[in-house]
Amino acid sequence: MRLYVNLDHVATIREARKTDEPDPVRAAVLAELGGAQAITVHLREDRRHIKDRDVLLLLQTVRTGVNLELAVEQEVLDFALEHRPMQATLVPERRAEITTEGGLDLSGEGRRRVVAEAVSRLRAAGIRTSLFIDPDAAAIRASQEMGADAIELHTGEYSNAAGDRRAEQVRRLRESAALGAELGLAVHAGHGLTYENVIPVASIPEIEELNIGHSVVSRAVFIGMERAVREMLGLVQRAAGRSGR
Ligand code: PXP
């Protein structure tokens, strides 16, 4: 089980004052010291938090790898193709949203063609490619048809669900992860995961990578980035170990 730490919200704090601190690059050094196995950032079209310069500096300084989240849009795709992060995760993007809401829309023929072309260009450039999708059989099958290396299952609905509805969402994630693995896809997960809710997801045997941001950055405000990452890593690795990995 790999823990990738998303540092968008370090940049969100910086952008609250349009200044130069806190710096996501410094945060990345500490996250790696805490055991992060890669650093994830989302280069949004509107550059509301992470800027091009952040990604360029991270690519030069991070010792593990950079997982770049990006929309299927020409300008950010060109950026990824030029600078070649270790992994690109394609995500949907709506300007008015607070965070990424819902997985990629792979329902129409036209949409699928555009996403498939992006996957093929990224893979041709040697970039591992993951598609952020809802835990839904049709989207998983479409991802495989499009030639993606991996899927990242959206855990937002799971994170928002309470009581019996949560168990139902865990079942949905389990079935989706099993289907993804059966189709030969690497299975990742993320969004809305916290120290309180991560264990059932980290216990799903087919999931090999988690992307976690807001909760880790929130805890880092109080106890520091290195410790916050170490605590999350301990939780996910113990859960993964109990499930036999
Ligand atoms: N995975 C993807 C594809 C995301 O877009 C995000 C949010 O940027 C995350 C994971 C991390 O979500 P959170 O900040 O809620 O942990």
mmCIF file of C-alpha atoms and ligand atoms in Angstrom, residues 6 8-9 42 69 89 91 99-100 132 152 190-193 211-215, ligand 1:
data_model
loop_
_atom_site.group_PDB
_atom_site.id
_atom_site.type_symbol
_atom_site.label_atom_id
_atom_site.label_comp_id
_atom_site.label_asym_id
_atom_site.label_seq_id
_atom_site.Cartn_x
_atom_site.Cartn_y
_atom_site.Cartn_z
ATOM 1 C CA ASN A 6 -1.628 15.707 -1.787
ATOM 2 C CA ASP A 8 -2.720 21.393 -2.739
ATOM 3 C CA HIS A 9 -3.909 22.851 0.536
ATOM 4 C CA HIS A 42 -3.498 19.301 -8.828
ATOM 5 C CA GLU A 69 -3.636 15.664 -11.206
ATOM 6 C CA THR A 89 -4.150 11.392 -12.819
ATOM 7 C CA VAL A 91 -9.675 14.392 -13.116
ATOM 8 C CA THR A 99 -12.935 20.502 -4.689
ATOM 9 C CA THR A 100 -13.152 17.760 -7.317
ATOM 10 C CA PHE A 132 -10.187 9.340 -11.326
ATOM 11 C CA GLU A 152 -8.387 6.009 -8.816
ATOM 12 C CA GLY A 190 -8.790 8.888 -2.698
ATOM 13 C CA HIS A 191 -10.833 11.952 -1.785
ATOM 14 C CA GLY A 192 -12.188 12.837 1.616
ATOM 15 C CA LEU A 193 -10.138 10.185 3.442
ATOM 16 C CA ASN A 211 -4.076 9.849 -2.322
ATOM 17 C CA ILE A 212 -4.784 11.874 0.791
ATOM 18 C CA GLY A 213 -4.535 15.644 1.166
ATOM 19 C CA HIS A 214 -6.855 17.773 3.252
ATOM 20 C CA SER A 215 -6.847 15.660 6.403
HETATM 21 N N1 PXP B 1 -7.606 12.255 -5.378
HETATM 22 C C1 PXP B 1 -8.042 13.172 -6.287
HETATM 23 C C2 PXP B 1 -8.165 12.756 -7.702
HETATM 24 C C3 PXP B 1 -8.343 14.489 -5.890
HETATM 25 O O1 PXP B 1 -8.776 15.371 -6.806
HETATM 26 C C4 PXP B 1 -8.167 14.847 -4.539
HETATM 27 C C5 PXP B 1 -8.465 16.250 -4.109
HETATM 28 O O2 PXP B 1 -7.594 17.120 -4.716
HETATM 29 C C6 PXP B 1 -7.692 13.890 -3.645
HETATM 30 C C7 PXP B 1 -7.443 12.588 -4.082
HETATM 31 C C8 PXP B 1 -7.423 14.205 -2.206
HETATM 32 O O3 PXP B 1 -8.601 14.526 -1.562
HETATM 33 P P1 PXP B 1 -8.545 15.081 -0.067
HETATM 34 O O4 PXP B 1 -7.847 16.403 -0.111
HETATM 35 O O5 PXP B 1 -9.976 15.168 0.312
HETATM 36 O O6 PXP B 1 -7.761 14.079 0.737
#
